[in-house]
Short mmCIF file of C-alpha atoms in Angstrom, two decimals:
data_model
loop_
_atom_site.label_atom_id
_atom_site.label_comp_id
_atom_site.label_asym_id
_atom_site.label_seq_id
_atom_site.Cartn_x
_atom_site.Cartn_y
_atom_site.Cartn_z
CA UNK A 205 6.27 2.19 69.19
CA UNK A 206 7.64 5.25 67.90
CA UNK A 207 7.24 5.26 64.12
CA UNK A 208 4.72 2.53 63.86
CA UNK A 209 1.88 3.23 60.99
CA UNK A 210 -1.26 3.82 62.71
CA UNK A 211 -4.21 1.62 61.68
CA UNK A 212 -6.22 2.71 58.39
CA UNK A 213 -9.28 3.52 60.65
CA UNK A 214 -7.23 5.95 62.38
CA UNK A 215 -5.85 8.03 59.53
CA UNK A 216 -7.27 11.15 58.94
CA UNK A 217 -6.33 10.98 55.52
CA UNK A 218 -7.95 8.12 54.61
CA UNK A 219 -11.36 9.55 55.52
CA UNK A 220 -10.73 12.70 53.86
CA UNK A 221 -9.89 11.10 50.51
CA UNK A 222 -13.19 8.97 50.40
CA UNK A 223 -15.42 11.60 52.12
CA UNK A 224 -17.02 12.27 48.73
CA UNK A 225 -17.34 8.67 47.86
CA UNK A 226 -18.79 7.53 51.22
CA UNK A 227 -21.23 10.29 51.64
CA UNK A 228 -22.27 11.11 48.03
CA UNK A 229 -25.51 12.88 46.96
CA UNK A 230 -27.56 9.88 46.53
CA UNK A 231 -26.83 8.53 50.20
CA UNK A 232 -27.28 11.88 51.71
CA UNK A 233 -30.72 12.05 50.04
CA UNK A 234 -31.69 8.57 51.11
CA UNK A 235 -31.22 9.75 55.21
CA UNK A 236 -34.82 10.88 55.67
CA UNK A 237 -36.27 7.34 54.40
CA UNK A 238 -33.69 5.46 56.25
CA UNK A 239 -34.58 7.64 59.76
CA UNK A 240 -38.17 7.03 58.89
CA UNK A 241 -37.79 3.19 58.59
CA UNK A 242 -35.67 3.17 61.65
CA UNK A 243 -38.27 4.79 63.43
CA UNK A 244 -41.09 2.53 62.22
CA UNK A 245 -39.04 -0.49 62.92
CA UNK A 246 -38.23 0.36 66.66
CA UNK A 247 -41.61 2.28 67.05
CA UNK A 248 -39.67 5.25 68.56
CA UNK A 249 -41.06 8.54 69.60
CA UNK A 250 -39.51 11.68 70.45
CA UNK A 251 -38.03 13.02 72.87
CA UNK A 252 -36.01 9.50 73.08
CA UNK A 253 -32.28 10.31 73.86
CA UNK A 254 -30.68 8.73 70.71
CA UNK A 255 -26.97 8.09 70.21
CA UNK A 256 -25.61 7.91 66.38
CA UNK A 257 -22.40 5.86 67.02
CA UNK A 258 -20.21 6.63 63.94
CA UNK A 259 -22.31 9.40 62.86
CA UNK A 260 -19.98 10.44 60.01
CA UNK A 261 -21.31 13.67 58.42
CA UNK A 262 -24.32 13.78 60.64
CA UNK A 263 -26.70 12.42 57.75
CA UNK A 264 -29.06 10.79 60.20
CA UNK A 265 -28.16 12.67 63.32
CA UNK A 266 -29.45 15.97 62.03
CA UNK A 267 -32.60 14.09 60.58
CA UNK A 268 -33.66 12.81 63.88
CA UNK A 269 -32.95 15.86 65.58
CA UNK A 270 -35.31 17.95 63.24
CA UNK A 271 -38.17 15.50 64.16
CA UNK A 272 -37.45 16.27 67.95
CA UNK A 273 -35.07 13.54 69.30
CA UNK A 274 -32.38 14.19 71.42
CA UNK A 275 -29.23 13.60 69.95
CA UNK A 276 -25.68 12.71 70.61
CA UNK A 277 -23.40 11.90 67.67
CA UNK A 278 -20.18 10.12 68.01
CA UNK A 279 -17.34 9.94 65.68
CA UNK A 280 -13.37 9.80 65.69
CA UNK A 281 -12.95 12.02 62.71
CA UNK A 282 -13.28 15.53 63.22
CA UNK A 283 -13.70 16.34 59.76
CA UNK A 284 -16.77 14.66 59.64
CA UNK A 285 -17.91 16.13 63.20
CA UNK A 286 -17.06 19.79 61.91
CA UNK A 287 -19.36 18.96 58.75
CA UNK A 288 -22.03 17.50 60.82
CA UNK A 289 -22.01 20.31 63.20
CA UNK A 290 -22.50 22.92 60.13
CA UNK A 291 -25.36 20.84 58.87
CA UNK A 292 -26.98 21.03 62.19
CA UNK A 293 -26.61 24.55 62.46
CA UNK A 294 -28.24 25.03 58.84
CA UNK A 295 -31.04 23.09 60.31
CA UNK A 296 -31.28 25.14 63.50
CA UNK A 297 -31.02 21.76 65.68
CA UNK A 298 -28.90 21.44 68.66
CA UNK A 299 -26.70 17.91 68.78
CA UNK A 300 -24.07 17.11 71.26
CA UNK A 301 -21.25 15.82 68.88
CA UNK A 302 -18.45 13.98 70.46
CA UNK A 303 -15.36 13.03 69.15
CA UNK A 304 -14.26 9.72 70.54
CA UNK A 305 -13.33 6.08 69.70
CA UNK A 306 -16.26 3.69 69.69
CA UNK A 307 -13.83 1.36 71.70
CA UNK A 308 -13.64 4.10 74.37
CA UNK A 309 -17.20 5.80 74.01
CA UNK A 310 -19.26 4.95 77.20
CA UNK A 311 -22.17 6.97 78.81
CA UNK A 312 -23.60 4.69 81.58
CA UNK A 313 -27.31 4.36 81.45
CA UNK A 314 -27.76 7.61 79.30
CA UNK A 315 -29.57 6.49 75.81
CA UNK A 316 -32.73 5.19 74.89
CA UNK A 317 -31.35 4.00 71.61
CA UNK A 318 -27.68 3.60 70.09
CA UNK A 319 -27.65 3.43 66.09
CA UNK A 320 -24.59 1.95 64.49
CA UNK A 321 -25.73 2.67 60.77
CA UNK A 322 -23.84 2.14 57.20
CA UNK A 323 -21.47 -0.90 57.89
CA UNK A 324 -19.72 0.85 60.87
CA UNK A 325 -18.81 -2.07 62.56
CA UNK A 326 -15.98 -4.81 62.52
CA UNK A 327 -13.10 -2.38 61.49
CA UNK A 328 -10.44 -3.45 64.47
CA UNK A 329 -7.77 -6.04 64.54
CA UNK A 330 -9.30 -8.35 66.95
CA UNK A 331 -12.80 -9.64 67.64
CA UNK A 332 -12.12 -8.73 71.34
CA UNK A 333 -12.35 -5.07 70.30
CA UNK A 334 -15.67 -5.36 68.92
CA UNK A 335 -16.82 -7.06 71.58
CA UNK A 336 -15.68 -4.14 73.53
CA UNK A 337 -17.95 -1.88 71.52
CA UNK A 338 -20.89 -3.90 72.09
CA UNK A 339 -20.18 -3.98 75.76
CA UNK A 340 -19.71 -0.03 75.99
CA UNK A 341 -23.05 0.09 74.01
CA UNK A 342 -24.96 -2.15 76.37
CA UNK A 343 -23.63 -0.10 79.40
CA UNK A 344 -24.62 3.26 77.85
CA UNK A 345 -27.99 2.02 77.18
CA UNK A 346 -30.89 2.66 79.74
CA UNK A 347 -32.47 -0.67 81.01
CA UNK A 348 -35.09 -1.54 77.97
CA UNK A 349 -32.88 0.53 75.88
CA UNK A 350 -32.32 -1.01 72.51
CA UNK A 351 -29.13 -1.12 69.75
CA UNK A 352 -29.80 -1.28 66.17
CA UNK A 353 -26.89 -2.32 63.90
CA UNK A 354 -26.90 -2.09 60.22
CA UNK A 355 -23.97 -3.76 58.22
CA UNK A 356 -23.68 -5.74 55.00
CA UNK A 357 -23.86 -9.42 56.31
CA UNK A 358 -21.21 -12.28 55.41
CA UNK A 359 -24.36 -14.19 53.75
CA UNK A 360 -24.88 -11.28 51.65
CA UNK A 361 -21.19 -10.41 50.83
CA UNK A 362 -21.06 -14.19 49.51
CA UNK A 363 -23.83 -13.55 47.23
CA UNK A 364 -22.81 -10.40 45.51
CA UNK A 365 -19.32 -10.65 46.01
CA UNK A 366 -17.30 -9.19 43.16
CA UNK A 367 -13.62 -8.88 43.18
CA UNK A 368 -13.19 -5.77 41.30
CA UNK A 369 -15.83 -2.95 41.00
CA UNK A 370 -15.80 0.85 40.18
CA UNK A 371 -18.04 3.91 40.15
CA UNK A 372 -17.54 7.61 39.07
CA UNK A 373 -17.35 10.13 42.14
CA UNK A 374 -17.96 13.31 40.41
CA UNK A 375 -14.89 13.82 37.99
CA UNK A 376 -13.03 10.86 39.70
CA UNK A 377 -13.11 7.23 39.39
CA UNK A 378 -13.30 4.92 42.37
CA UNK A 379 -12.14 1.38 41.78
CA UNK A 380 -12.18 -1.15 44.50
CA UNK A 381 -10.45 -4.44 44.50
CA UNK A 382 -11.64 -7.12 47.00
CA UNK A 383 -10.58 -10.62 48.01
CA UNK A 384 -11.86 -12.91 50.89
CA UNK A 385 -9.69 -13.56 53.87
CA UNK A 386 -9.57 -15.76 56.93
CA UNK A 387 -12.05 -18.32 55.90
CA UNK A 388 -14.69 -15.79 55.16
CA UNK A 389 -13.82 -14.16 58.48
CA UNK A 390 -13.18 -10.45 56.38
CA UNK A 391 -12.52 -8.88 53.33
CA UNK A 392 -9.32 -7.18 52.34
CA UNK A 393 -9.96 -4.33 49.84
CA UNK A 394 -7.41 -1.94 47.71
CA UNK A 395 -9.14 0.95 46.98
CA UNK A 396 -8.09 3.46 44.47
CA UNK A 397 -9.24 7.10 43.65
CA UNK A 398 -8.10 8.45 40.34
CA UNK A 399 -8.57 12.12 40.04
CA UNK A 400 -7.01 14.78 37.88
CA UNK A 401 -4.68 12.38 36.48
CA UNK A 402 -3.33 10.91 39.56
CA UNK A 403 -4.06 8.21 41.72
CA UNK A 404 -4.31 7.67 45.61
CA UNK A 405 -4.81 4.06 47.05
CA UNK A 406 -5.23 2.38 50.52
CA UNK A 407 -5.49 -1.28 51.48
CA UNK A 408 -7.46 -2.23 54.68
CA UNK A 409 -9.31 -5.18 56.07
CA UNK A 410 -12.76 -5.58 57.46
CA UNK A 411 -14.36 -8.20 59.47
CA UNK A 412 -17.69 -9.62 58.22
CA UNK A 413 -20.54 -11.24 60.44
CA UNK A 414 -23.06 -13.83 59.50
CA UNK A 415 -26.42 -12.89 61.08
CA UNK A 416 -25.74 -15.96 63.71
CA UNK A 417 -22.50 -14.51 64.48
CA UNK A 418 -23.58 -10.90 65.34
CA UNK A 419 -26.71 -12.41 67.19
CA UNK A 420 -24.43 -14.63 69.39
CA UNK A 421 -22.07 -11.44 70.20
CA UNK A 422 -25.02 -9.42 71.30
CA UNK A 423 -26.34 -11.90 73.45
CA UNK A 424 -23.25 -12.90 75.06
CA UNK A 425 -22.96 -9.18 75.96
CA UNK A 426 -26.05 -9.23 77.73
CA UNK A 427 -28.54 -8.47 75.08
CA UNK A 428 -32.03 -10.09 74.97
CA UNK A 429 -34.96 -10.27 72.49
CA UNK A 430 -32.30 -10.17 69.49
CA UNK A 431 -34.02 -10.00 65.87
CA UNK A 432 -32.38 -9.83 62.92
CA UNK A 433 -34.29 -7.88 59.54
CA UNK A 434 -32.92 -7.89 56.02
CA UNK A 435 -33.10 -4.20 55.52
CA UNK A 436 -34.10 -1.11 58.01
CA UNK A 437 -37.91 -1.66 56.67
CA UNK A 438 -38.01 -4.70 58.35
CA UNK A 439 -38.05 -7.51 55.69
CA UNK A 440 -36.97 -11.00 56.65
CA UNK A 441 -33.28 -11.78 56.68
CA UNK A 442 -33.31 -14.55 54.04
CA UNK A 443 -31.92 -14.94 50.37
CA UNK A 444 -33.48 -11.71 49.30
CA UNK A 445 -31.80 -9.59 52.17
CA UNK A 446 -30.35 -6.32 51.32
CA UNK A 447 -28.68 -5.54 54.60
CA UNK A 448 -27.88 -7.37 57.96
CA UNK A 449 -29.99 -5.08 60.49
CA UNK A 450 -29.96 -6.38 64.11
CA UNK A 451 -31.71 -5.16 67.04
CA UNK A 452 -31.25 -6.03 70.48
CA UNK A 453 -32.65 -4.95 74.04
CA UNK A 454 -30.81 -4.31 77.18
CA UNK A 455 -32.71 -5.89 80.13
#
């Protein structure tokens, strides 16, 4: 309907406002180690074709490409894709960057691996849209291909939950107000960025999954040999888990 506000994840201003917060120097510096952990966990070797779904500014895409992998990076934010393409040129690697919504992106039987990293899953209004993403990924994988999703699991959120947090971002301050919604089905967040004496704020909700819920979703979409880990290094998903990392295989 004309005049209806677009959801937060489709608003470029949101991603521009929080770009420096989401992709700070520390997170960028961790990319080589994270890629090394992924390669060990999946026993993955070049020149496998990898799709970095929701690739952002290309931290992992470029690192994988420098190691000899064939990379397709997908994101809906053109600003991030421009930054990723610039990084790829600086590293003298060729990457196919695609601007597309993950609910629509599908390339049947093309990829050996699809990666979805840094809690880039669960944004949409309905569980059916999340399922559509998993179905697209399943169809995009070659037989025997694998999906790896890295999110913060519901169990971890419950353990570390703080209703208010803040952190410095350069000369700015990033404040996060959070509350549990839908009987632990999601988190509603209010993000405030204070910079140069003015503040900008956004409110949004994000669906969170328990390990068993995400496993069931993958299995009902056709994935087999589903395994759950507590981080990219492959530690157990237990009371000490840092992340919810789940791997499934297309038959």
